[in-house]
XYZ file of C-alpha atoms in Angstrom:
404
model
C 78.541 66.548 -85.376
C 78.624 62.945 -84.898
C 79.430 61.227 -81.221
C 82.024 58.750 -80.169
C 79.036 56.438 -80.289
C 77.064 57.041 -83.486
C 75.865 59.513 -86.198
C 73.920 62.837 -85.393
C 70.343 62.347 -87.217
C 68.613 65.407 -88.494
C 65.304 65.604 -89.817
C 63.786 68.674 -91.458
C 60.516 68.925 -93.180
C 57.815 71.560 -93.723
C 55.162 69.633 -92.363
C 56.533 66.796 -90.172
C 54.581 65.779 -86.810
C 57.240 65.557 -84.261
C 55.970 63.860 -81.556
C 55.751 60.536 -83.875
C 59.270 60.458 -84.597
C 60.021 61.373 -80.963
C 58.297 58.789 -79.631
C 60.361 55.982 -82.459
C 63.499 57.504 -81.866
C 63.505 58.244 -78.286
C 60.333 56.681 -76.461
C 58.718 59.495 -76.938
C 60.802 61.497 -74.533
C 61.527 64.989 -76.306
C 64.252 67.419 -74.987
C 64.837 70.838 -75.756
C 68.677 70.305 -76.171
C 70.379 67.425 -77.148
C 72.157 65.044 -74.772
C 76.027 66.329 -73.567
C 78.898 64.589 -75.512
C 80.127 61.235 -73.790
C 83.284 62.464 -72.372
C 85.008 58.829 -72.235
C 85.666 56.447 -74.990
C 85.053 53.432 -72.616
C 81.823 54.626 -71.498
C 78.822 52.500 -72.969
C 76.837 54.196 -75.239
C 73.108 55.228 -73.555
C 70.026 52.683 -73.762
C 68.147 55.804 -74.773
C 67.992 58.584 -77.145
C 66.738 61.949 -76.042
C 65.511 63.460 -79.064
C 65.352 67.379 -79.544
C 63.819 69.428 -81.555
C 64.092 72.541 -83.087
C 61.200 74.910 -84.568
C 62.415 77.590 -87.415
C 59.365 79.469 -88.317
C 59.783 81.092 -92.002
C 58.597 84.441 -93.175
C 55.131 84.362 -94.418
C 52.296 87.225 -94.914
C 48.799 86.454 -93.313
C 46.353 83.971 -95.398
C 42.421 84.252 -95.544
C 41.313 80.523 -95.895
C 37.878 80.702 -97.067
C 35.509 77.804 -98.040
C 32.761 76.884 -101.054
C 30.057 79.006 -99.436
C 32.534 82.428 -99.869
C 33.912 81.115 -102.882
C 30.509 80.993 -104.392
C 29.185 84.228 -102.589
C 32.228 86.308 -103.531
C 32.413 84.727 -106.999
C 28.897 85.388 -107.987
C 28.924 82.041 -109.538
C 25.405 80.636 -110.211
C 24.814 76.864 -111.230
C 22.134 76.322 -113.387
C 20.164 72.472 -112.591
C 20.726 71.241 -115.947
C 24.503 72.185 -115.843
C 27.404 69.279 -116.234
C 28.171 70.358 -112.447
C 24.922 70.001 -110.800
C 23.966 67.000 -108.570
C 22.211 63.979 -110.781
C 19.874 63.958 -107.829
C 18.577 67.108 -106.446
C 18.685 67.775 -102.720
C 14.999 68.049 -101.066
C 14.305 71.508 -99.905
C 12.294 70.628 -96.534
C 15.070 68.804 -94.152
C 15.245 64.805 -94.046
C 17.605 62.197 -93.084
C 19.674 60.292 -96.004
C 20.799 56.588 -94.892
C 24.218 57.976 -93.547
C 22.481 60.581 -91.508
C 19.697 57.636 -89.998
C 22.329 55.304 -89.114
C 23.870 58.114 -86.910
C 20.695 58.520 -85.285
C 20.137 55.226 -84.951
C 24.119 54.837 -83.393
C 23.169 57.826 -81.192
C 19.854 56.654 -79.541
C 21.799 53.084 -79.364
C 24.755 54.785 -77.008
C 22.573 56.590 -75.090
C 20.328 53.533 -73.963
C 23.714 51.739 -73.411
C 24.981 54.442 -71.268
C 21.841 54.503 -69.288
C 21.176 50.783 -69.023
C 25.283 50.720 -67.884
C 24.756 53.057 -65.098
C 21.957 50.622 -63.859
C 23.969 47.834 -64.064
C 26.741 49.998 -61.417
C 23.721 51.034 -59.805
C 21.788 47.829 -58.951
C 24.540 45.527 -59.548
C 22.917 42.472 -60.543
C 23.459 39.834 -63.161
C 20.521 40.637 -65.252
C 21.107 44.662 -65.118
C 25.126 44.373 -66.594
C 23.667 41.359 -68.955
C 21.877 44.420 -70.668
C 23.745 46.541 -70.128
C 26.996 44.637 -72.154
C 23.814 43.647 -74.657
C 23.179 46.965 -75.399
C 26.817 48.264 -75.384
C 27.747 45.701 -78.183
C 24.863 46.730 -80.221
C 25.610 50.389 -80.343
C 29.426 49.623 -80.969
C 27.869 47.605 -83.902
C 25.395 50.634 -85.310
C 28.596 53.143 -84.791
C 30.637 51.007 -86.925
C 27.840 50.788 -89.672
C 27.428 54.616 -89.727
C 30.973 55.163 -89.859
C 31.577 52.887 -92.774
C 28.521 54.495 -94.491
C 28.712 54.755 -98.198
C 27.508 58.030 -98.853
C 30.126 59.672 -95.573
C 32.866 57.975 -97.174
C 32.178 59.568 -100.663
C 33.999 62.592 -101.021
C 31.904 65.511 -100.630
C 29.564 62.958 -98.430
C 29.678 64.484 -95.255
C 28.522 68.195 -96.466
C 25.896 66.558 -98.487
C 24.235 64.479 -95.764
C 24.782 67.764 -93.672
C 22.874 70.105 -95.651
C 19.999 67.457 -96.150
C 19.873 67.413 -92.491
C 19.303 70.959 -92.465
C 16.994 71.403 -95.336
C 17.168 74.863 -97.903
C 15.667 77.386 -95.405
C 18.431 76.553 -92.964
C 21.045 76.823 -95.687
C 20.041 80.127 -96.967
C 19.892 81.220 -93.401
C 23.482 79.993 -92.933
C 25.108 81.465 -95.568
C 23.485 84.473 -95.663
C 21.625 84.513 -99.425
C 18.786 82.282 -100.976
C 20.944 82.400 -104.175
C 24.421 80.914 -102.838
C 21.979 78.175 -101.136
C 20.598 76.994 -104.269
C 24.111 76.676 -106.028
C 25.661 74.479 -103.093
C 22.563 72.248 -102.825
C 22.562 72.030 -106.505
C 26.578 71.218 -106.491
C 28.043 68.187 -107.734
C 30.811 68.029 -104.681
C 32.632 64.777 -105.698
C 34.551 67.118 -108.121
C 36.132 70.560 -108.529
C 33.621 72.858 -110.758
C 35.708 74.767 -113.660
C 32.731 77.370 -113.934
C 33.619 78.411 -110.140
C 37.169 78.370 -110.863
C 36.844 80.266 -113.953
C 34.552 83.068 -112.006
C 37.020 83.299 -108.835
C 39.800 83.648 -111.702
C 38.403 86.387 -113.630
C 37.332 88.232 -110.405
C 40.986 87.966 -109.238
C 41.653 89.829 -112.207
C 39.513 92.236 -112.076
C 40.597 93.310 -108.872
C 44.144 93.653 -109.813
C 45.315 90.559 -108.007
C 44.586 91.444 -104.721
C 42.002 89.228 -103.886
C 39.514 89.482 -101.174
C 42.271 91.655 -98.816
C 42.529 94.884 -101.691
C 41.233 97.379 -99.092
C 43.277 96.200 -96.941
C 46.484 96.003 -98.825
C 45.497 99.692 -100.648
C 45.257 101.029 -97.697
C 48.226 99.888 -96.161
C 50.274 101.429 -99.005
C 48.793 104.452 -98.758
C 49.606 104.717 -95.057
C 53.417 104.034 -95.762
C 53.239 107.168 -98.834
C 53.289 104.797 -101.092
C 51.860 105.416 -104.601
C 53.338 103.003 -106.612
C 50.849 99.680 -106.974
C 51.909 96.360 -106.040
C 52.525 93.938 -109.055
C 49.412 91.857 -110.291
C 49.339 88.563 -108.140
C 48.982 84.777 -109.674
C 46.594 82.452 -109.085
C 47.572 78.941 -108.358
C 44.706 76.114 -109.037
C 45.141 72.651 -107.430
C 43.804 69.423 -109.636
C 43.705 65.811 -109.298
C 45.306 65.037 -112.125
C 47.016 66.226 -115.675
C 43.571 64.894 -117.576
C 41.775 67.722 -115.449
C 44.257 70.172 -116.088
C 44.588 70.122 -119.382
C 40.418 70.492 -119.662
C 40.896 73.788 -116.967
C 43.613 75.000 -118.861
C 41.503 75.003 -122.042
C 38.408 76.325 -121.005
C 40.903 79.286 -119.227
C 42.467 79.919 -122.063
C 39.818 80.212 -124.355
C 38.196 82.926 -122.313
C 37.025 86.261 -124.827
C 39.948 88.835 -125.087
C 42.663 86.335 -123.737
C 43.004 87.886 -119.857
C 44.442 84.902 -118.220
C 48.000 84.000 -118.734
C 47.396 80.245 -118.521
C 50.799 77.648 -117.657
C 50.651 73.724 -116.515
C 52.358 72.825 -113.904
C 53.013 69.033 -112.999
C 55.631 66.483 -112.904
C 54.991 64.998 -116.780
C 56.139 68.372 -117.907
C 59.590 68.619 -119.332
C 62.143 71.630 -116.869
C 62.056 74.080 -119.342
C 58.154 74.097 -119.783
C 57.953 73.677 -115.571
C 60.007 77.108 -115.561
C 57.242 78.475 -117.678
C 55.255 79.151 -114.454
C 58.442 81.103 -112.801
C 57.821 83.972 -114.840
C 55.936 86.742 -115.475
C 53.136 87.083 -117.189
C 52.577 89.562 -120.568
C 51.571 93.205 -119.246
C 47.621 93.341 -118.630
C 46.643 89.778 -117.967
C 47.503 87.574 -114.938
C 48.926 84.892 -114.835
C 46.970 81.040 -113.415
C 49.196 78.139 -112.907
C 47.041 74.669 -112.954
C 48.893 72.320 -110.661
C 49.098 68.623 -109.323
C 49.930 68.542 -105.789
C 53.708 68.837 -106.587
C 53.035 72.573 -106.157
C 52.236 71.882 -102.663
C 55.476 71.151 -101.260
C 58.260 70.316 -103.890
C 57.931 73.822 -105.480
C 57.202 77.702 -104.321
C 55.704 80.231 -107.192
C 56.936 83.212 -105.179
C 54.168 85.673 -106.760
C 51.154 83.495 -106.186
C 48.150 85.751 -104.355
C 45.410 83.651 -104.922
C 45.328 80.270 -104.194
C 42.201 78.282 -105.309
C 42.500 74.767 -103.695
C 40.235 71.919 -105.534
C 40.362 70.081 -102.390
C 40.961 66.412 -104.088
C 44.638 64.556 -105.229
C 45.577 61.660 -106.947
C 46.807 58.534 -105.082
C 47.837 54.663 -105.313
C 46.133 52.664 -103.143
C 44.575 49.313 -103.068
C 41.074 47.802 -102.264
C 41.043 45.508 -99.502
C 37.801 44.275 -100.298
C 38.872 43.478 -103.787
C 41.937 42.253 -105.631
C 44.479 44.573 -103.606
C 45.748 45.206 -106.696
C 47.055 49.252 -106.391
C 45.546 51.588 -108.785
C 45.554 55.490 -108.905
C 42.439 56.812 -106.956
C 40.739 60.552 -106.449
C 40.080 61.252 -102.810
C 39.705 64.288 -100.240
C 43.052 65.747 -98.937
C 43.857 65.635 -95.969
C 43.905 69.354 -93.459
C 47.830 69.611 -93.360
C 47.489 69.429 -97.326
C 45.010 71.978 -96.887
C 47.060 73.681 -94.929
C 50.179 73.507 -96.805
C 48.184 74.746 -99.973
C 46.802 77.736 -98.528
C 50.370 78.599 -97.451
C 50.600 79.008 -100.754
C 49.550 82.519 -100.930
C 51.501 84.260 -98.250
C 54.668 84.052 -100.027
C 55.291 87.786 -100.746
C 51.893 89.732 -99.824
C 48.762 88.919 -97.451
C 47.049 86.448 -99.521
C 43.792 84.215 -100.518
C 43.193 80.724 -100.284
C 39.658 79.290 -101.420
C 38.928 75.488 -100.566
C 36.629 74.264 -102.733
C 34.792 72.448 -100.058
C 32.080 73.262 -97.403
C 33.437 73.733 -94.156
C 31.638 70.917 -93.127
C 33.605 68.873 -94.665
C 36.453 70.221 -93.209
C 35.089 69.921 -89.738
C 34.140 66.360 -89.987
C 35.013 64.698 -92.904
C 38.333 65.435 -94.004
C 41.778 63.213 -92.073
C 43.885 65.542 -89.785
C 46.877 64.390 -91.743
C 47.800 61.812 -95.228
C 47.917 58.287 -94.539
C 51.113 57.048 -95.501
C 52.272 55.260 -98.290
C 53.394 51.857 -96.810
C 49.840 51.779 -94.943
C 47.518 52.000 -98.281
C 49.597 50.318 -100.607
C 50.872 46.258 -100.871
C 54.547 45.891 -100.347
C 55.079 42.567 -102.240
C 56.884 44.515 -105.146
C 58.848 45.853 -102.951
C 60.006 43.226 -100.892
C 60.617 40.880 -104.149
C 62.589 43.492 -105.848
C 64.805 43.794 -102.508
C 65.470 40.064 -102.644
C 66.347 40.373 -106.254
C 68.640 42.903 -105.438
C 70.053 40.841 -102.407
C 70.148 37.875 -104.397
C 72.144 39.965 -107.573
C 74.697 41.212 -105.062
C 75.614 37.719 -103.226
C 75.246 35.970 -106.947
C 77.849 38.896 -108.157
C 80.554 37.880 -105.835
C 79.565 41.323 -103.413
C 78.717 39.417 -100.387
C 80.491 37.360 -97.933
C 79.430 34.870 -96.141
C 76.095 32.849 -96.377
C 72.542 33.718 -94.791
């Protein structure tokens, strides 16, 4: 209910950070209840707003997040060298340092000496000593920046790649457990999302009646209540880039001997009627894999999804600083509340699965805690020209009053 003194503002959203509109709205004080009514009209209204906030947690079933090294173990997926996934440039089995991992050891060994030359300087305290010191500091500052800006981190898949040359073959096969899953992911093209791999984890969901990776654990818990009947077959929902990749998933899905994937698009090009498409159940025998954009992430809930199989990439405008800052549509990394909204996914009606086709290295180190937002990656002088066109249509039209 609106005050004496202005409107009420609510804000709801999934996936909203609080504390940023907290700190716009009421500088950054938040309240568990809202402020008491003014009792008098002739009061002034506050310098402040408290803000509060309110936390409505929905029903969901528990979600196993799993990365590319289960996806590939529990998939059984194998890629071949010469396959159109594999790297163009093999990964060297004995460990070594690409030029994003030796510019972090070089930004390393340059903090350290400027940390210990510093504590000289506050030791000693002479000229010469904090001279060095502030010499040494800026060059470190100077080799951090150059790592972070590193070509081959800022690729997407970058980060897991210079991580597992780091570590060398041995160390990978020791990490995930099997000399076979090691050879795939050092053989793995990361900058895209592999439709073998999809197709495998696909076909094993099916296989397993659509329970996934939690079937013992769901049987079991049926059995416990007396209950004989089985649980309905579970979708799979597939996150793409784009509607050029889905289309080629969807084909190679469909095309699969004896027909046992129920295959529907999903993505905002599509006309309502074919969107409803992925609403419904699939024939009897075959389960059913809805290929989406990101607009199943948020704008729309497929309540019988079990499976969610998360490409890890989107589609976005931006524009190139360095360049013409013209905007055009780019593929990059999502960010880990997109990661986390997608595996959400899953849980909608049963304990489900959510593979991110990603090492978790990337996840640990490479990937943005949350999506940069529109008005910071994209120009505004569209915008701002077609709001003075509008202004000057509406003062032109006889709408306004006065002049400005």
């Amino acid at each position: 209910r609106a005050t004496e003194h202005g409107a009420k503002i609510i804000l709801m959203s999934a996936t909203i950070d609080t504390s940023i509109f907290a700190a716009y709205f009421g500088g950054g004080r938040l309240a568990e209840k809202p402020p008491p009514s003014v009792a008098s009209a002739s009061a002034s209204p506050p310098l402040a707003v408290s803000v509060g906030a309110c936390d409505v947690p929905g029903r969901s079933f528990p979600v196993t997040e799993m990365f590319l090294e289960e996806a590939v173990r529990d998939s059984g997926y194998r890629l071949d060298h010469r396959s159109e996934w594999a790297r163009a440039t093999p990964l060297p089995d004995e460990p070594a340092l690409g030029g994003a991992g030796k510019a972090a050891a070089e930004a390393s060994a340059a903090r350290a000496a400027a940390e210990v030359a510093r504590a000289k300087a506050d030791a000693d305290g002479s000229a010469a000593s904090r001279l060095i010191a502030t010499n040494l500091e800026e060059r470190a500052a100077k080799c951090e920046n150059s790592a972070a800006s590193s070509a081959a981190v800022r690729a997407i898949g970058g980060v897991a790649t210079e991580h597992m040359r780091a570590e060398g073959a041995a160390a990978t096969a020791a990490r995930v457990g099997s000399v076979d899953v090691a050879t795939t992911l050092r053989r793995m093209e990361l900058a895209t999302v592999n439709e073998g791999l999809v197709e495998a984890l696909s076909l094993r969901h099916h296989r397993t009646g659509g329970d996934g990776a939690s079937s013992g654990a769901a049987k079991g818990a049926a059995a416990e209540g007396g209950q004989g009947k089985a649980e309905p077959r579970g979708a799979v929902l597939v996150f793409m880039p784009g509607v050029s990749e889905i289309e080629r998933m969807c084909e190679r899905l469909a095309a699969l001997p004896g027909a046992p994937l129920h295959v529907v698009r999903l993505h905002s090009q599509l006309a309502t009627a074919d969107q409803r498409a992925a609403f419904l159940p699939p024939p009897p025998g075959r389960t059913k894999v809805v290929v989406a954009t990101d607009i199943a992430e948020t704008s729309i809930t497929i309540p019988d999804v079990t499976l969610v199989i998360d490409g890890g990439l989107h589609r976005l405008v931006a524009c190139d600083e360095r360049a013409s800052h013209a905007p055009h549509l780019k593929t990059a990394r999502i960010s880990l509340a997109s990661a986390k909204q997608r595996a959400g996914r899953a849980g909608r009606v049963r304990a489900g699965t959510c593979y991110h086709l990603y090492c978790e290295a990337e996840a640990r180190d490479g990937m943005l805690a949350a999506p940069v937002a529109e008005i910071k990656r994209v120009p505004l002088d569209s915008t701002i020209l077609s709001l003075r066109a509008l202004v000057d249509s509406h003062r032109g039209g006889g709408g306004g009053g006065g002049g400005g």
